[in-house]
Coordinates of C-alpha atoms in Angstrom, one line a residue:
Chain A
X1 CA 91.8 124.4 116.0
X2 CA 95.0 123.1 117.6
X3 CA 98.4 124.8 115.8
X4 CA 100.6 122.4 115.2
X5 CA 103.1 121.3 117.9
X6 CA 105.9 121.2 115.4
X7 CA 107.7 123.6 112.8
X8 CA 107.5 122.2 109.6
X9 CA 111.1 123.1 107.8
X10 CA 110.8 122.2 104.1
X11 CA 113.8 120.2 102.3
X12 CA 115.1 118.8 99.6
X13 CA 116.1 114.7 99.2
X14 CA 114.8 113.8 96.0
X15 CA 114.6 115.3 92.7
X16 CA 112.7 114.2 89.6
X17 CA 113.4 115.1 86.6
X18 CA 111.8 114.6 83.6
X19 CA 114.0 113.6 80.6
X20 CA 111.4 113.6 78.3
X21 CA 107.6 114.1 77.9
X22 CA 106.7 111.1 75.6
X23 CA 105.9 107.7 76.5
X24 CA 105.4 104.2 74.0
X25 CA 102.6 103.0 75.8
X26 CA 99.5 104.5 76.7
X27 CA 97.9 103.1 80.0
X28 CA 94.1 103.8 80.5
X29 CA 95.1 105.0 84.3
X30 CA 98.1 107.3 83.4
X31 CA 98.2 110.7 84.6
X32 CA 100.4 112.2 82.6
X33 CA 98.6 115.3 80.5
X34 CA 101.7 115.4 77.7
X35 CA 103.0 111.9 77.1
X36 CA 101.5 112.3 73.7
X37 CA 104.4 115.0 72.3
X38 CA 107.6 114.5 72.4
X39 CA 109.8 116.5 74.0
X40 CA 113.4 116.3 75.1
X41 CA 115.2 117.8 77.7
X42 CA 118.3 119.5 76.4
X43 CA 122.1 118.8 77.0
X44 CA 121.9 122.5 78.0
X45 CA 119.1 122.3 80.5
X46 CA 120.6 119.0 82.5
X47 CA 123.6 120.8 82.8
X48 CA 122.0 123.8 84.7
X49 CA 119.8 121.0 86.4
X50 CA 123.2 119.5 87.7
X51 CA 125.0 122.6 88.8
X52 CA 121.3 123.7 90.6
X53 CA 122.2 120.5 92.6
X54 CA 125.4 121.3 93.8
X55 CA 124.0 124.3 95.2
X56 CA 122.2 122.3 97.6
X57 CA 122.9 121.7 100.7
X58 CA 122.0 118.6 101.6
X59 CA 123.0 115.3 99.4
X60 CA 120.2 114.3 96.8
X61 CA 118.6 111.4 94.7
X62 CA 117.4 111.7 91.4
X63 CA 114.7 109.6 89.9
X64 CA 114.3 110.0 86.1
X65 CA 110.2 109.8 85.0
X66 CA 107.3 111.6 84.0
X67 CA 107.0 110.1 80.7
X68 CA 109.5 107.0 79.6
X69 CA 112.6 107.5 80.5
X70 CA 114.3 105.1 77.8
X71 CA 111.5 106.8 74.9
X72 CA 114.3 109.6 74.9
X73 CA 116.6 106.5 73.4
X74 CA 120.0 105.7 74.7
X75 CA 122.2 108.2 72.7
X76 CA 119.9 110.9 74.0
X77 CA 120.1 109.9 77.5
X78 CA 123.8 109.3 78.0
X79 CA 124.3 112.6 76.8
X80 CA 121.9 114.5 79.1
X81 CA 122.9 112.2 82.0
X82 CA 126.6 113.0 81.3
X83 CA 126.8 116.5 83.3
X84 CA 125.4 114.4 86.6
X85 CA 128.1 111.9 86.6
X86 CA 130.6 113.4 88.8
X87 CA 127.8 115.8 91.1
X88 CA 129.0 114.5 94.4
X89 CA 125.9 116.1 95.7
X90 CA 124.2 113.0 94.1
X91 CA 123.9 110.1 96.5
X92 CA 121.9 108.0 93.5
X93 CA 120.0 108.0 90.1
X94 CA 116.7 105.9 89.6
X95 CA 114.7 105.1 86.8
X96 CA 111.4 104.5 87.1
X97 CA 110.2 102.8 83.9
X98 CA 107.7 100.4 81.7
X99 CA 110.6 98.4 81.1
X100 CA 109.4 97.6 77.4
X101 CA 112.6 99.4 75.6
X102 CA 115.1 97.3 78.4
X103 CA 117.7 96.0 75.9
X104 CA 121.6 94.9 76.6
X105 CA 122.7 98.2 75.6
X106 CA 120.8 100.0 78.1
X107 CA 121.6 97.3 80.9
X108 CA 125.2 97.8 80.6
X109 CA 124.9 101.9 80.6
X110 CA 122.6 100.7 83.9
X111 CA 125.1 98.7 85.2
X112 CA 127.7 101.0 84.6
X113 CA 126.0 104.2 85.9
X114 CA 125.1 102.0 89.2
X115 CA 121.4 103.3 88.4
X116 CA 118.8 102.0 90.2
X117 CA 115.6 100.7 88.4
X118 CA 111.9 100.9 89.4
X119 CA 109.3 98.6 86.6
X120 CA 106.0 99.9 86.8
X121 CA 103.9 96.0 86.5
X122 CA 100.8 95.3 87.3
X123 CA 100.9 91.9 87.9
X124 CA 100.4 88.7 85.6
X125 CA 99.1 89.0 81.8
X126 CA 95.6 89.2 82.7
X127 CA 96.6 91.8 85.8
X128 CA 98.2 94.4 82.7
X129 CA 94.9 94.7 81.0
X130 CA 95.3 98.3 81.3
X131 CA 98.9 98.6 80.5
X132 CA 99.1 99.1 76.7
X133 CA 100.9 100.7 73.5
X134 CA 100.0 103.0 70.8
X135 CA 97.9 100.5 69.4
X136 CA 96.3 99.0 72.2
X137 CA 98.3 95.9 72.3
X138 CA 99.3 94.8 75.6
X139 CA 102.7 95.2 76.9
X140 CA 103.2 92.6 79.5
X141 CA 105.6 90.6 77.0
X142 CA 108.0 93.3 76.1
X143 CA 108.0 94.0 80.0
X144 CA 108.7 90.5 80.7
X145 CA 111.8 90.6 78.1
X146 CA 112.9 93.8 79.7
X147 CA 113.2 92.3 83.0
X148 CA 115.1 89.1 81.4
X149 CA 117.4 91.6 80.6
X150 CA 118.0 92.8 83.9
X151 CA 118.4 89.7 85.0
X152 CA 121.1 88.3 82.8
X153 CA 123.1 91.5 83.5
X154 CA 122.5 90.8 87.0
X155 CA 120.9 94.5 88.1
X156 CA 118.7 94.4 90.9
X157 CA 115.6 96.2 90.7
X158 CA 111.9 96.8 92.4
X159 CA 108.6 96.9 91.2
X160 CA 105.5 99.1 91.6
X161 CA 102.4 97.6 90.9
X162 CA 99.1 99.6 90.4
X163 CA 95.9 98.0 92.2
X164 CA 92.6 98.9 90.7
X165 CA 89.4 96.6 90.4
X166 CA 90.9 94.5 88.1
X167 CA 93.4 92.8 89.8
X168 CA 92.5 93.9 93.7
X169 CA 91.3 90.2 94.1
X170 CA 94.7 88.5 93.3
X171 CA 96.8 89.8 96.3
X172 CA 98.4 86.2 96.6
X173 CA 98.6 85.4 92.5
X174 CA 100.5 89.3 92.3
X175 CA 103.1 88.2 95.4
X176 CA 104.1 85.1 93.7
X177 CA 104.4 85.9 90.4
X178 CA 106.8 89.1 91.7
X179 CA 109.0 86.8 93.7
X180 CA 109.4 84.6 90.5
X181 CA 110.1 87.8 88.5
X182 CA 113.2 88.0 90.9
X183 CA 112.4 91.7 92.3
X184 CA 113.8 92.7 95.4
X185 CA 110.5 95.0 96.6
X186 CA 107.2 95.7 95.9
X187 CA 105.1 98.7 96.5
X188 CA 101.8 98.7 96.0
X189 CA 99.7 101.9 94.6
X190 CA 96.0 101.9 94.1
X191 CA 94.5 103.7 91.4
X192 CA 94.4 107.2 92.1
X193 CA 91.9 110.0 90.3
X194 CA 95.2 112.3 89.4
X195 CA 95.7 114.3 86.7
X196 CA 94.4 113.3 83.0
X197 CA 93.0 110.3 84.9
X198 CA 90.1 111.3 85.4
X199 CA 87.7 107.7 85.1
X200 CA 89.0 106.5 88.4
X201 CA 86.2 104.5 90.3
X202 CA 86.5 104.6 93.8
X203 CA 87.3 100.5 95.0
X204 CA 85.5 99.5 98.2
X205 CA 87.5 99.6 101.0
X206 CA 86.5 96.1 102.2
X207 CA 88.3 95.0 99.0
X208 CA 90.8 96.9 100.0
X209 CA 91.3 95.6 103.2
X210 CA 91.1 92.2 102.3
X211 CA 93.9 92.4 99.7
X212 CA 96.2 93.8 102.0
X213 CA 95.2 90.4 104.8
X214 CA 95.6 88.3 101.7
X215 CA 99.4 90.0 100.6
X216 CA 100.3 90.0 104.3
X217 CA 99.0 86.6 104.4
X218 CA 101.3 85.6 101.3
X219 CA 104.3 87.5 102.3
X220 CA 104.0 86.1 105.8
X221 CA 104.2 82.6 104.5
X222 CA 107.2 83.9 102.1
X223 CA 108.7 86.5 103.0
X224 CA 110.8 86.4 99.9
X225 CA 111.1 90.1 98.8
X226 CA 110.1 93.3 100.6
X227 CA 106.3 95.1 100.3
X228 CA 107.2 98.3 100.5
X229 CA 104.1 99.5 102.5
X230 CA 104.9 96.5 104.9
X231 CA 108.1 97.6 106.1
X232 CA 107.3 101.3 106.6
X233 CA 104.4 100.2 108.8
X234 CA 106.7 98.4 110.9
X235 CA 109.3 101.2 111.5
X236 CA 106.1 102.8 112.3
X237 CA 105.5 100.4 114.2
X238 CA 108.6 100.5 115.8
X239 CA 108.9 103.9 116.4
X240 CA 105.5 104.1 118.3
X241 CA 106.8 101.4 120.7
X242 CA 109.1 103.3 122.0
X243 CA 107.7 106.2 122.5
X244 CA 109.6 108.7 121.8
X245 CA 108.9 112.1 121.9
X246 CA 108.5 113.6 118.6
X247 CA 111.1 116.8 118.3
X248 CA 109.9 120.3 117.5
X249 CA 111.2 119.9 114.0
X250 CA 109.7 118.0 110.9
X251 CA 111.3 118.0 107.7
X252 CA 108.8 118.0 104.4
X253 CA 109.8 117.0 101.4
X254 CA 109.6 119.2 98.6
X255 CA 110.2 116.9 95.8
X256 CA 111.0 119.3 93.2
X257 CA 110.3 117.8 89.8
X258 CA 112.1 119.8 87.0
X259 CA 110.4 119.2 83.3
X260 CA 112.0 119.0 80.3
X261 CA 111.2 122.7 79.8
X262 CA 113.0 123.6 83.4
X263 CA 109.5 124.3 84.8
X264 CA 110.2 123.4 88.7
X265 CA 106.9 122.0 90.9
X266 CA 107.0 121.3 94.3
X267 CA 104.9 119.2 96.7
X268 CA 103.4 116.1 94.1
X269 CA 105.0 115.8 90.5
X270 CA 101.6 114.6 89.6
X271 CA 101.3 118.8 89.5
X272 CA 103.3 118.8 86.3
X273 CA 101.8 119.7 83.3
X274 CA 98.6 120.5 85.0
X275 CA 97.0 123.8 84.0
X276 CA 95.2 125.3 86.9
X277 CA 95.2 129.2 86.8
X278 CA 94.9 129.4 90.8
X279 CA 97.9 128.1 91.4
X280 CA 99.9 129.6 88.2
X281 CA 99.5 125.5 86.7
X282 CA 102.0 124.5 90.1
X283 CA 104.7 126.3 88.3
X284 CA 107.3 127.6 91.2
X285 CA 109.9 129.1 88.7
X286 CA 112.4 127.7 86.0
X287 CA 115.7 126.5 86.6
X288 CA 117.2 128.8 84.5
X289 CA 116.5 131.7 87.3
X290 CA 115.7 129.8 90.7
X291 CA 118.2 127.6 92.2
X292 CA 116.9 124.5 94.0
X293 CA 118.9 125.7 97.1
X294 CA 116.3 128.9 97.3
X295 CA 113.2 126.3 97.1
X296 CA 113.3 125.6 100.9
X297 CA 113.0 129.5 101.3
X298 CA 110.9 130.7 98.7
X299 CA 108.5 128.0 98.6
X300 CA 106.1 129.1 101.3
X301 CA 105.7 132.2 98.7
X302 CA 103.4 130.1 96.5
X303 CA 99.4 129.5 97.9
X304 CA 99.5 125.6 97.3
X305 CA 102.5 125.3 99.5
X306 CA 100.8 127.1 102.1
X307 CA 96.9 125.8 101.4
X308 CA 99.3 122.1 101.7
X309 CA 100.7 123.5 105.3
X310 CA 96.7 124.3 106.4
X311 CA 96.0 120.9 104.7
X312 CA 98.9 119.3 107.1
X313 CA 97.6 121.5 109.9
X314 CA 93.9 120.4 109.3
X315 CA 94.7 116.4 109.0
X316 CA 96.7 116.7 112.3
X317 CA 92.9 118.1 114.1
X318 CA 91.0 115.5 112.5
X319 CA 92.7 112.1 112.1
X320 CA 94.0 109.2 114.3
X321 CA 96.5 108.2 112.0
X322 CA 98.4 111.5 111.8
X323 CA 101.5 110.0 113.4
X324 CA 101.0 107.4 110.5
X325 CA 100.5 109.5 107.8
X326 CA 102.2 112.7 108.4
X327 CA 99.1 114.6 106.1
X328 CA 98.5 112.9 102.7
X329 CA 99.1 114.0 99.1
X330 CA 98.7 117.3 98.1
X331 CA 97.8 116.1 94.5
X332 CA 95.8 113.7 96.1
X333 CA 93.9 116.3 97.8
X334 CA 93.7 118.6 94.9
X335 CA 92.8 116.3 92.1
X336 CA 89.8 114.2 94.1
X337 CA 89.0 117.2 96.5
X338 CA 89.7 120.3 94.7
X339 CA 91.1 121.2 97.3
X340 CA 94.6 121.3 98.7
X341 CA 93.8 122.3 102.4
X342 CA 91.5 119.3 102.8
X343 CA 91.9 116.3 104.2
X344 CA 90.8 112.8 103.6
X345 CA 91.3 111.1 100.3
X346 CA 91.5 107.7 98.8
X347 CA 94.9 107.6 99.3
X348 CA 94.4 107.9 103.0
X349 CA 92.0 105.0 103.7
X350 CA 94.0 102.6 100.7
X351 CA 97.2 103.6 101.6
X352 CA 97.1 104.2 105.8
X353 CA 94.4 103.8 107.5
X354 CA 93.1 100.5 105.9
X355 CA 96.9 99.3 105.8
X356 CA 97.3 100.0 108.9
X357 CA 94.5 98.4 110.8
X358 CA 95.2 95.2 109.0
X359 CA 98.6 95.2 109.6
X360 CA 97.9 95.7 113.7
X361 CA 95.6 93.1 113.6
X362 CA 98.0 90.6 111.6
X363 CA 100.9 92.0 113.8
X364 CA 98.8 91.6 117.3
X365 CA 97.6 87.6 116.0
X366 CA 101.0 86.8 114.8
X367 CA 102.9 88.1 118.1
X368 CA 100.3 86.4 120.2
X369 CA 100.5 83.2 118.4
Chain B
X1 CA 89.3 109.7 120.0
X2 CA 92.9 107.8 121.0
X3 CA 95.6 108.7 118.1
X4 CA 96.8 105.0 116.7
X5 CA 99.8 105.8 118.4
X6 CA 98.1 105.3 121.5
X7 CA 95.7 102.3 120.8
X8 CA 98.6 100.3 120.0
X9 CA 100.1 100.6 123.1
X10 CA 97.7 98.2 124.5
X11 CA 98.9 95.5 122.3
X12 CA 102.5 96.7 123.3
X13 CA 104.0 93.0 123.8
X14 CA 102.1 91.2 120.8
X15 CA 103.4 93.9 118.7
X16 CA 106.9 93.9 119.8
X17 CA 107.3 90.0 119.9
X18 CA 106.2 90.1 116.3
X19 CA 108.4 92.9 115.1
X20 CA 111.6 90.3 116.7
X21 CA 110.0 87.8 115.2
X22 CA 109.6 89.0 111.8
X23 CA 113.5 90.2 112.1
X24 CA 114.6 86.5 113.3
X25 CA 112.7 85.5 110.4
X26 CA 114.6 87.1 107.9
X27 CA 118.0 86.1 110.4
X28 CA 116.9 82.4 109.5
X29 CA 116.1 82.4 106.0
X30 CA 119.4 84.1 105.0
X31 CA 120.4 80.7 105.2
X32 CA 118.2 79.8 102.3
X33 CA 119.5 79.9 98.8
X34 CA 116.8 81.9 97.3
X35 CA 116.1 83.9 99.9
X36 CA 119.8 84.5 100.0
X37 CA 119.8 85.3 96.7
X38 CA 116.9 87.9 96.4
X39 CA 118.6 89.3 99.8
X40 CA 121.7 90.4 98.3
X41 CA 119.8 92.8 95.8
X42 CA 118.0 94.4 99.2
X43 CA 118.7 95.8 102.4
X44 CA 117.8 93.9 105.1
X45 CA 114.6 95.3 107.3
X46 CA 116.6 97.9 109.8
X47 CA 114.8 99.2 112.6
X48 CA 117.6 101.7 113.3
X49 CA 117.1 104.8 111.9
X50 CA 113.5 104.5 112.8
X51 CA 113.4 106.9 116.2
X52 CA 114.7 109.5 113.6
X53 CA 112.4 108.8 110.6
X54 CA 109.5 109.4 112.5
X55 CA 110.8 111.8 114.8
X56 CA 111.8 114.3 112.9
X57 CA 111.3 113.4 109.5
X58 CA 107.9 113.7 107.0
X59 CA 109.8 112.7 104.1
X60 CA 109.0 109.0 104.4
X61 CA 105.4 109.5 104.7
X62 CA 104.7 111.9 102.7
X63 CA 107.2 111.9 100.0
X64 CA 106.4 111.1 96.3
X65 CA 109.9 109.2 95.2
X66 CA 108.7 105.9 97.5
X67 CA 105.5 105.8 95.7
X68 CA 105.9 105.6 91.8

């Protein structure tokens, strides 16, 4: 087996942190092992978070999930957000949420606080089927009024839509209602077998395939906001044109995710919360005692890190798309695999190699006609 | 086995008239009133930075913020 013809030199770009474990609605595909409790991370805790930040060397973004965000409630969350206000070693703050609890009050802090805002949205009514509250009542109305809100304050904001059987057929319904909804982007995510969801049925990739001809199709005709998956194939795209030599560096992404308890795990935050005594449950340290600057050095201490390196190393042998892809999900890889060091998952022929080969085919007809 | 990388060398001018087409595209449309309006919430597809993205840089492939 080939080594690889690059050094891999982890970083850090993004942090997540979790603000609190609960969320109000309870989605038959969520991941998440402890959105039933509620737990809050402490005025004391974001404050450490924040100075671990300014340690780092490089500027950051911080997206706020892994549970609802706004569950926390407003007071709560202006007062743990309070200590990153002024961290000049923050380029920007996302929330990634259901939108259901999107009132005035919180689009003014949102406007104020320049925050960006993600709304997890499936789609139409009938497309939500699986996004639902406590009691099993469907939240597609209380998202709608959320993003009303946003839009009478005039915030922009994206959405991420999860594909699974039951809506992989309406490609074109999904990319107009979105542009009506006023979005700027859309990123698509099929269901995944990740953490407590554990009932995912593998979609056929032919459905697959012709979801993405029938969204490129749509957005081709329209191209009124941006697919998210769209746009990085075409840098790919791009890129490969040229032909430029790759350099003997690549930068990974550690993505530290910091819960609400200052537990730190690297790689995947779909790690987080999940207990799995071979990897010490993906806990890397606390943030009480390990600074996020020492994660770039310390992180190759820990066996998933370096089962994901053999996993990078092993997907760089095997596949075509490699350039593409860059070597998959770790979680991906653990949670459908059980193993970290493998290689293909769903997420690879969804995601890149089915995206992909569409995408050359539309690109090839579309620059030929 | 040809990496992708290769393969789409072949279709090197289909693929590069559609990438200028899909940017005059956008060019055209920001004269459009909706378009111009959803356009000032976004950034505008920018082929720049993309010798560096995937030159040097995992992070937008395999990076978790992008994809929840």
């Amino acid at each position: 087996m080939r080594d690889l013809p690059f050094n891999i030199v982890p970083t850090v770009k993004k942090v997540v942190i979790q603000p609190g474990t609960f969320c109000n609605l309870n989605c038959s595909y969520c991941y998440l092992p402890d959105k039933d409790r509620v737990n809050m991370l402490s005025v004391e805790l974001a404050s450490t978070i924040s100075t671990s930040i300014e340690s780092l060397s490089d500027k950051v973004s911080v997206i706020w999930h892994s549970g609802e965000p706004l569950s926390c409630g407003l007071t709560h969350f202006k007062k743990i957000f309070e200590p990153f206000k002024h961290n000049s070693q923050i380029t920007n703050h996302t929330i990634q949420t259901n939108g259901t609890l999107l009132n005035d009050e919180w689009c003014s802090f949102i406007k104020a606080e320049n925050i960006r805002v993600g709304i997890s949205l499936d789609g139409e009514e009938s497309d939500n089927a699986a996004r639902v509250n406590r009691k099993g009542k469907p939240s597609f109305e209380k998202t709608l009024a959320g993003i009303r809100n946003l839009n009478r304050n005039e915030i922009p904001f994206y959405i991420i839509s999860v594909i699974s059987e039951r809506n992989i057929n309406r490609a074109k319904e999904i990319y107009d209602f979105m542009t009506g909804l006023g979005a700027y982007s859309l990123g698509i995510n099929f269901e995944e077998q990740e953490g407590k969801n554990i009932l995912h049925k593998r979609i056929n990739v032919k459905d697959v395939e012709r979801f993405w001809n029938e969204l490129f199709d749509a957005w081709y005709r329209s191209p009124l906001i941006t697919i998210r998956e769209f746009e990085n194939c075409f840098r790919w795209m791009q890129y490969s044109l040229k032909n430029v030599t790759d350099l003997p560096i690549k930068k990974l992404e550690l993505i530290p995710t910091i819960n609400c308890s200052g537990d730190i795990y690297i790689l995947s935050p779909e790690f987080s919360g999940a207990q799995v005594a071979q990897y010490n449950n993906f806990i890397v340290g606390n943030i009480k005692n390990l600074p996020l600057s020492d994660l770039p050095k310390s992180c190759s201490n820990h066996r998933y890190y370096q089962d994901h390196i053999e996993g990078i190393r092993n997907c760089f042998n095997s596949c075509k798309y490699f350039s593409f892809c860059g070597g998959g999900q770790a979680s991906n890889k653990f949670f459908e695999n059980k193993c970290i060091s493998s290689t293909e998952t769903n997420f690879c022929i969804n995601t890149r190699k089915s995206l992909l080969n569409v995408l050359i085919n539309k690109s090839i007809y579309y620059g030929q006609n | 086995m040809d990496k992708i990388e290769v393969e789409i060398q072949k279709d090197k001018a289909a693929l590069s008239s559609f990438l200028t087409k899909i940017k005059k595209n956008q060019d055209e449309r920001a004269e459009d009133k909706v378009y111009a309006q959803v356009k000032s919430n976004q950034q505008q597809i920018d082929f720049s930075d993309a010798d560096t993205n995937y030159a040097n840089n995992f992070s937008d492939w395999t990076d978790w913020g992008d994809r929840h």
